[in-house]
Short mmCIF file of C-alpha atoms (C1' of nucleotides) in Angstrom, two decimals:
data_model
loop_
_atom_site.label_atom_id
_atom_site.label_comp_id
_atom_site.label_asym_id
_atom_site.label_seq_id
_atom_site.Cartn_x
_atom_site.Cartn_y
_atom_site.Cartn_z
CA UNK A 145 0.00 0.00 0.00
CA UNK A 146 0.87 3.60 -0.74
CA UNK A 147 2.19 5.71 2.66
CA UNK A 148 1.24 9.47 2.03
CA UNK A 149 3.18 12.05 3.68
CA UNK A 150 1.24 14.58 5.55
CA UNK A 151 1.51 17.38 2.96
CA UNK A 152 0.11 15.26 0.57
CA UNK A 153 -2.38 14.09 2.34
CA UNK A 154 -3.27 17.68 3.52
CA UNK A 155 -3.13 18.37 -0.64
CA UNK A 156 -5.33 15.78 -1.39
CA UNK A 157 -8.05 16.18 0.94
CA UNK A 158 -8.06 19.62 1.14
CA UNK A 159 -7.29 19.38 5.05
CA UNK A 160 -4.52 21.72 5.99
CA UNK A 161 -1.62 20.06 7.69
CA UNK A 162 -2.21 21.55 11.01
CA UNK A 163 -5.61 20.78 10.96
CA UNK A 164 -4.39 16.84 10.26
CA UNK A 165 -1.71 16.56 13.28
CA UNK A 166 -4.91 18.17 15.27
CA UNK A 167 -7.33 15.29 14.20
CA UNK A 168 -4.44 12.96 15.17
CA UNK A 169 -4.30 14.12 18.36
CA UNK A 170 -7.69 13.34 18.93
CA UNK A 171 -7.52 10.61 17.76
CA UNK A 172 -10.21 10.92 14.69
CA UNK A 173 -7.41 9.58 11.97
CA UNK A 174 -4.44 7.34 12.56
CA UNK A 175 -1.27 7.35 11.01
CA UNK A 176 0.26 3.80 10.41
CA UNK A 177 3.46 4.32 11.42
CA UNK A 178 6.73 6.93 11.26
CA UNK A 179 9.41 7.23 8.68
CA UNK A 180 12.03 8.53 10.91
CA UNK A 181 9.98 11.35 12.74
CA UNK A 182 7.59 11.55 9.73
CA UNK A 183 4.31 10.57 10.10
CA UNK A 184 3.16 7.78 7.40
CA UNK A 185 -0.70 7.63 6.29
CA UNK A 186 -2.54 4.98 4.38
CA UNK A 187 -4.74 6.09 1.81
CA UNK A 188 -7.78 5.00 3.69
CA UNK A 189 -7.16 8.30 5.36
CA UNK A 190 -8.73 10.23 2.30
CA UNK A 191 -11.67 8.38 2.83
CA UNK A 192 -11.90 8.79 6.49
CA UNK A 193 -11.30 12.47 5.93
CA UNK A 194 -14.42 12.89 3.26
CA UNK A 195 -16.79 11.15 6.29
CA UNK A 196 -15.03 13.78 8.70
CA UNK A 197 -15.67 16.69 6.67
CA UNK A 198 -18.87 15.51 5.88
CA UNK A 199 -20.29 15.09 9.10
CA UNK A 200 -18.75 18.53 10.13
CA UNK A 201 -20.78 20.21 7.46
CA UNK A 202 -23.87 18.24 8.89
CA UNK A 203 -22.94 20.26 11.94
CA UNK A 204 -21.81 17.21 14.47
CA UNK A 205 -18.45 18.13 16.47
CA UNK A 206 -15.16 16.47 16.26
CA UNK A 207 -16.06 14.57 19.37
CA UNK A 208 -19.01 13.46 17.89
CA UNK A 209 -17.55 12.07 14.48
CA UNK A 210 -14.97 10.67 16.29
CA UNK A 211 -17.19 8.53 18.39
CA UNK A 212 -18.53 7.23 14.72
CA UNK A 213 -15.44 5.13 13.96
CA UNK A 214 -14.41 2.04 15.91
CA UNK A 215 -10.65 2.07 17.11
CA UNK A 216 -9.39 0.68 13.97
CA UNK A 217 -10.49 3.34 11.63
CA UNK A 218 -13.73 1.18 10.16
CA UNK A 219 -16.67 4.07 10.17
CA UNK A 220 -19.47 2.86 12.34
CA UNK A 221 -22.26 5.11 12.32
CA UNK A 222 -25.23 5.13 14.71
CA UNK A 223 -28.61 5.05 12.67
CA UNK A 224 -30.84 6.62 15.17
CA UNK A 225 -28.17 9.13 15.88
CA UNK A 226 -27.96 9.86 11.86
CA UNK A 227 -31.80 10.15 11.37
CA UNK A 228 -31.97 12.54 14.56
CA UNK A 229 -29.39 14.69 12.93
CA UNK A 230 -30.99 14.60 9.09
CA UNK A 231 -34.29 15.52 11.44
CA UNK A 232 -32.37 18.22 12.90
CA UNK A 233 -31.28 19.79 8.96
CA UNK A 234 -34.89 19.33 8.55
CA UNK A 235 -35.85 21.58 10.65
CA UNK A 236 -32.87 23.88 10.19
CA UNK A 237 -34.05 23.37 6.26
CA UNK A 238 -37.25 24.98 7.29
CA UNK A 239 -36.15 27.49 9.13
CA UNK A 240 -33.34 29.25 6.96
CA UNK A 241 -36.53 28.76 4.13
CA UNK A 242 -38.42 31.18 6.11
CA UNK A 243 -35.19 33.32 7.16
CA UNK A 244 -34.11 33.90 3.67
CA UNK A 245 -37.85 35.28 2.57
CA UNK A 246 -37.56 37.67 4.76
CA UNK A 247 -34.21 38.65 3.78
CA UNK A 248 -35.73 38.77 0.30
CA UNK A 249 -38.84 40.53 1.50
CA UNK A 250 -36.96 43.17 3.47
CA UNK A 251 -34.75 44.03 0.83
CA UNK A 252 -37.36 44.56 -1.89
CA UNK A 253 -40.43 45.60 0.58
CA UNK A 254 -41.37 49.59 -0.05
CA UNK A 255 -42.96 50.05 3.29
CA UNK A 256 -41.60 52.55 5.49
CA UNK A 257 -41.33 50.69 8.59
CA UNK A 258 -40.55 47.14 7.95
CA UNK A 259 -41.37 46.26 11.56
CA UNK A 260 -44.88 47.27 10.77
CA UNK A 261 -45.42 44.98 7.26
CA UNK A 262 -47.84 42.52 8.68
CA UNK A 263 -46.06 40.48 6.27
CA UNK A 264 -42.53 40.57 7.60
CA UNK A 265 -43.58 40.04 10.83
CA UNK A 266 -45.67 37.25 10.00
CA UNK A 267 -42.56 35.63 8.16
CA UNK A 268 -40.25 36.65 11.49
CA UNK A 269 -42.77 34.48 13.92
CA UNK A 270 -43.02 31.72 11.56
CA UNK A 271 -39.34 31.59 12.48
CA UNK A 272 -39.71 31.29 16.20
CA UNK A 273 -37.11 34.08 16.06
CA UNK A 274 -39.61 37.07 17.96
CA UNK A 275 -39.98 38.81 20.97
CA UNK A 276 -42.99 39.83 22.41
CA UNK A 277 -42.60 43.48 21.08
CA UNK B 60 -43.28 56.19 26.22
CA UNK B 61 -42.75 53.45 28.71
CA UNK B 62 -38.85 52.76 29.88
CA UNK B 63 -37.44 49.36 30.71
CA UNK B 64 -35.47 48.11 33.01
CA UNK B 65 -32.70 45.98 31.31
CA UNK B 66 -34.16 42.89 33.30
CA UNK B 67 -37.28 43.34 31.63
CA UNK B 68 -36.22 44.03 27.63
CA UNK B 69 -34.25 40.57 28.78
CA UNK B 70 -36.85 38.38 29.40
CA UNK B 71 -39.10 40.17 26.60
CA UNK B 72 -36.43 39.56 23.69
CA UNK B 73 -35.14 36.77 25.41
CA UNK B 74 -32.02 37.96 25.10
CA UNK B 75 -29.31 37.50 28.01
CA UNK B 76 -28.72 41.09 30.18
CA UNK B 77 -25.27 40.16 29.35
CA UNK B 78 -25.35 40.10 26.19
CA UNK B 79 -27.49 43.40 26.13
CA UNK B 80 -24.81 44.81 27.44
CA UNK B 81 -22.67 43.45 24.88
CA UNK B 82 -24.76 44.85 22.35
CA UNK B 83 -24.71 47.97 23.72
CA UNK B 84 -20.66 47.86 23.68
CA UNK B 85 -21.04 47.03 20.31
CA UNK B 86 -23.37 49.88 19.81
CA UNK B 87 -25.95 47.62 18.59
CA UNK B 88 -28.70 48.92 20.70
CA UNK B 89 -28.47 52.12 22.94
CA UNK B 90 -30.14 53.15 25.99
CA UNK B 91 -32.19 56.38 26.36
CA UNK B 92 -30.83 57.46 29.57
CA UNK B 93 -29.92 56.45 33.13
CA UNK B 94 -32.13 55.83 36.17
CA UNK B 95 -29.58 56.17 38.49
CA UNK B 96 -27.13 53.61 37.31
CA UNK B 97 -29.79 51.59 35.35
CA UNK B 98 -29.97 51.92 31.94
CA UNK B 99 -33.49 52.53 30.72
CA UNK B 100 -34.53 51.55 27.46
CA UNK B 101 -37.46 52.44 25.15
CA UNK B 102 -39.74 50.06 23.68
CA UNK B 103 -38.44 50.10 20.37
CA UNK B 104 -35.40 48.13 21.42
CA UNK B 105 -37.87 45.19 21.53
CA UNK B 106 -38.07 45.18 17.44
CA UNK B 107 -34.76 46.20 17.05
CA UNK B 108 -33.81 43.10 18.90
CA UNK B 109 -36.03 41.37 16.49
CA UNK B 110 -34.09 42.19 14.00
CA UNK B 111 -30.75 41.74 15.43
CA UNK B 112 -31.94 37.77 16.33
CA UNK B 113 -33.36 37.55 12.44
CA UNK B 114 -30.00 38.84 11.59
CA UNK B 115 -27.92 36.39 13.24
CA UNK B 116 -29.94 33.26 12.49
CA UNK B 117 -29.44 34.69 8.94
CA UNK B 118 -25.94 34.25 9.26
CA UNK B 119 -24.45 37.72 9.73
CA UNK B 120 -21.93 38.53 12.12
CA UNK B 121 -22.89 41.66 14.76
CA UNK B 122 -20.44 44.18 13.10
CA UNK B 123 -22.38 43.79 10.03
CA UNK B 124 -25.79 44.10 11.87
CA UNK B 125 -24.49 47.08 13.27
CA UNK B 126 -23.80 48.69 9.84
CA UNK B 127 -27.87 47.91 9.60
CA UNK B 128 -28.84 50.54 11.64
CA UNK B 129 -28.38 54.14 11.24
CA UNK B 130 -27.06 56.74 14.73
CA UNK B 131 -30.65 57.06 15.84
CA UNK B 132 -31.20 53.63 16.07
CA UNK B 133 -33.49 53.09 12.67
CA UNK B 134 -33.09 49.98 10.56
CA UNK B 135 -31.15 50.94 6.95
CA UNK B 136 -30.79 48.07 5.44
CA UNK B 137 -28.69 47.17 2.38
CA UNK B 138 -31.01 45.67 -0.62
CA UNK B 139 -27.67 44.26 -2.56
CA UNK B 140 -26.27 43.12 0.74
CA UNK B 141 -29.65 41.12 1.62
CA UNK B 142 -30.14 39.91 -1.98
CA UNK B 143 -26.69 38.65 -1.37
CA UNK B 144 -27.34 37.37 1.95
CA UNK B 145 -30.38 35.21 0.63
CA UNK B 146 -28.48 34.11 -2.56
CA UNK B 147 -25.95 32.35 0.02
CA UNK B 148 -28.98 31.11 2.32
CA UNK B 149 -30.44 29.97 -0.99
CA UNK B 150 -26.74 27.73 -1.93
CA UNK B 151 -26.36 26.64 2.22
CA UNK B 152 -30.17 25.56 1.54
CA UNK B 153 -28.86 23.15 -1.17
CA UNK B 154 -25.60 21.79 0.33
CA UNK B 155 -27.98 21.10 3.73
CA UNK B 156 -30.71 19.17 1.51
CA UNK B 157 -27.49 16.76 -0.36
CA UNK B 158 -26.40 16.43 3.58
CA UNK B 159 -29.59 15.42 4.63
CA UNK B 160 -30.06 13.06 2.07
CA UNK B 161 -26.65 11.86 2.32
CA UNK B 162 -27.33 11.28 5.37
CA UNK B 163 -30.35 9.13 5.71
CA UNK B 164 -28.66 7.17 2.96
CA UNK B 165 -25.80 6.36 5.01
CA UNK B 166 -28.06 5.48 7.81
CA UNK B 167 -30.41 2.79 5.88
CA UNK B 168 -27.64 1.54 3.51
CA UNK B 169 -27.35 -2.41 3.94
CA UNK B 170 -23.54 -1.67 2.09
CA UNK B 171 -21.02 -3.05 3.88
CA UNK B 172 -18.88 -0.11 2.97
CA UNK B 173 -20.96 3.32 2.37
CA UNK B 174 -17.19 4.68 0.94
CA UNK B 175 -18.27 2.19 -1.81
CA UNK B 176 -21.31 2.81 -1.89
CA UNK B 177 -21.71 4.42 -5.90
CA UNK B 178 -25.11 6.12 -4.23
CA UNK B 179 -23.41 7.50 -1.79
CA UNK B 180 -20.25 8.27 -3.45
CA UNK B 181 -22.31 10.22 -6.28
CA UNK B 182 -24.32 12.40 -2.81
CA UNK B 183 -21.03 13.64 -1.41
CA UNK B 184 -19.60 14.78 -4.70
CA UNK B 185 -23.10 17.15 -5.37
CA UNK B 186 -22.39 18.60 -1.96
CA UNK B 187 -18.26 19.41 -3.00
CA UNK B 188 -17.07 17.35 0.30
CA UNK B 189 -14.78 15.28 -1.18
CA UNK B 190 -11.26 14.80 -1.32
CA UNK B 191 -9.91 13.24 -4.19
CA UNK B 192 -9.57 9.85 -2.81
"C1'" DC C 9 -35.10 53.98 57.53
"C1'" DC C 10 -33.39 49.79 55.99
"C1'" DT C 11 -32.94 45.82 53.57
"C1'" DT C 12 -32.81 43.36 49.45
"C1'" DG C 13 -32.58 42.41 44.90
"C1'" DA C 14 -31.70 44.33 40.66
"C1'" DC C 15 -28.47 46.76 38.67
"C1'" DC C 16 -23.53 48.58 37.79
"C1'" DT C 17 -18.23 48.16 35.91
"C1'" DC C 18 -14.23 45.92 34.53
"C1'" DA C 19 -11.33 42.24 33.58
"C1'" DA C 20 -10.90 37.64 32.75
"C1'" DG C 21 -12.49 33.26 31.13
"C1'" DC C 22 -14.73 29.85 27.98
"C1'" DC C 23 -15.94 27.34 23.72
"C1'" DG C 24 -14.43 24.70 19.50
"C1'" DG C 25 -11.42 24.34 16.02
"C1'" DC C 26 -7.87 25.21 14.57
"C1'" DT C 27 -3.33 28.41 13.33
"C1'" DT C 28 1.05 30.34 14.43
"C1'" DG C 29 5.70 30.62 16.06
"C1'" DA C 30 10.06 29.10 17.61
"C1'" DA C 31 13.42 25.96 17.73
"C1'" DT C 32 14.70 21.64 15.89
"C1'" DT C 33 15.34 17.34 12.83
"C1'" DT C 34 15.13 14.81 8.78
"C1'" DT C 35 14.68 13.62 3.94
"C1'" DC C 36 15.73 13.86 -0.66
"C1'" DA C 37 17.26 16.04 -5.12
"C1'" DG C 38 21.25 17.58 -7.36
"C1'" DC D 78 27.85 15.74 0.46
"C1'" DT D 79 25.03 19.59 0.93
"C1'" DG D 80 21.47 22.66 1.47
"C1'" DA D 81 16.66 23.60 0.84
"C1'" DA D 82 12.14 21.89 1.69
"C1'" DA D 83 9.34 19.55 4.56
"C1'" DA D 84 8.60 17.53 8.61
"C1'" DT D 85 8.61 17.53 13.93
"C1'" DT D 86 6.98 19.18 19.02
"C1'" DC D 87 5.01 22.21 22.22
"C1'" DA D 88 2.89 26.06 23.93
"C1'" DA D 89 0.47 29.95 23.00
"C1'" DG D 90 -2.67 32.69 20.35
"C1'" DC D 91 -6.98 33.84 17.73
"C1'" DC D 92 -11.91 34.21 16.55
"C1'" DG D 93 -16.72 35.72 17.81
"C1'" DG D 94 -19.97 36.00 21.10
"C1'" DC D 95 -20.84 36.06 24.87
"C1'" DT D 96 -20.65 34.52 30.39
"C1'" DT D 97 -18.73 34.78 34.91
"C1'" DG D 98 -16.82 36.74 39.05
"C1'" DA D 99 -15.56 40.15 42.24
"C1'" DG D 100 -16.67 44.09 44.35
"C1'" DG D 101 -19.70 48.13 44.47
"C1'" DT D 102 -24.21 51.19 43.97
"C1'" DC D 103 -28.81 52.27 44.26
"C1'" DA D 104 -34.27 52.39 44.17
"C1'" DA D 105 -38.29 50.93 45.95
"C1'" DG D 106 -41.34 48.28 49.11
"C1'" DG D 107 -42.30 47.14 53.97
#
DNA sequence: CCTTGACCTCAAGCCGGCTTGAATTTTCAG
DNA sequence: CTGAAAATTCAAGCCGGCTTGAGGTCAAGG
């Protein structure tokens, strides 16, 4: 198997180097051994780092993602944990729906006041993002 | 016009005295005057706060919120910057629907490996989270 | 009048997720 | 063989957006 150096690997996933040694450190990706002080990556690593930035963009932590892969590397991913969080981007679906309408409203809206368009602040509670004004 | 304690625009915004402070710092929101030591506020903080939550859930940071509002306190808000603003809502939308989906895949895929997984594979690439493994 | 609870200021701390810097060591191309 | 490029460790710093703590002030109800 092909060892990577950690500048390649940073080139080819798009992970900077620091960022890498960091993930290391806790313990997310493993590197299989040294050459001298070097560390020495398998290319499973690439793979391991798509799931990781994957599942950061889904909005779990590092300490989250990193309880999704068993000690040797193999991902193992927690359904009900998975649907929760697809629920969760659901609902965060929804709401940036509503949040960018009223962006778009706002910015085209001719009323004065837009804090007294019915509209806009029927859009704004639909958000669950009001005070009781 | 009524004045408000900053205990009391708290719990009506829901917003943390702290972090009215904060604002304040920031100058975000201002008081009208001082009772003493206390800070008294007028009602129209209340949809001014509004706006300031809509803001943030919209993504901006409170520097450019501040650049929303004019000296005395009245919204001015930037069409091309909001039109902007929704256009990236619009893209985060998108990438948050292929996560979703990607997702649920992952969590009712029988595959032994989702990494080979074509399904799967073809998900991440629409959402540009991959490395080139 | 006096207590008490809400308010005040200021500096420091926290969170996650890295990045940066300094001082070294090693590898590899020429 | 040599010298540049790339790697190493470790601690410290940075970011935004607050929160927390210590120590002090004050207004209003009983």
């Amino acid at each position: 198997m092909k060892l990577l150096d950690i500048g390649e690997v940073a080139e080819r996933s798009g992970v900077a180097v620091s960022a890498l040694r960091y993930y290391e450190d806790l313990g997310l990706i493993t590197s299989i051994g040294r050459k001298g002080l070097r560390r020495q990556f398998g290319t499973e690593v690439l793979l391991q780092l798509s799931l990781i930035t994957l599942g950061k963009a889904a909005g779990f932590s590092l300490q989250e993602i990193a309880g999704m892969f068993t000690k040797d590397g193999q991902p193992d991913l927690p359904r009900g944990q998975l649907h929760a969080r697809a629920d969760a981007l659901e609902a965060q679906i929804r709401e940036l729906t509503v949040l960018k309408d009223a962006l778009r409203h706002v910015a085209d809206c001719p009323a004065p006041s837009h804090l007294e368009c019915p509209k806009f602040r029927k859009l704004l509670r639909a958000g669950s993002v009001t005070a009781e004004v």
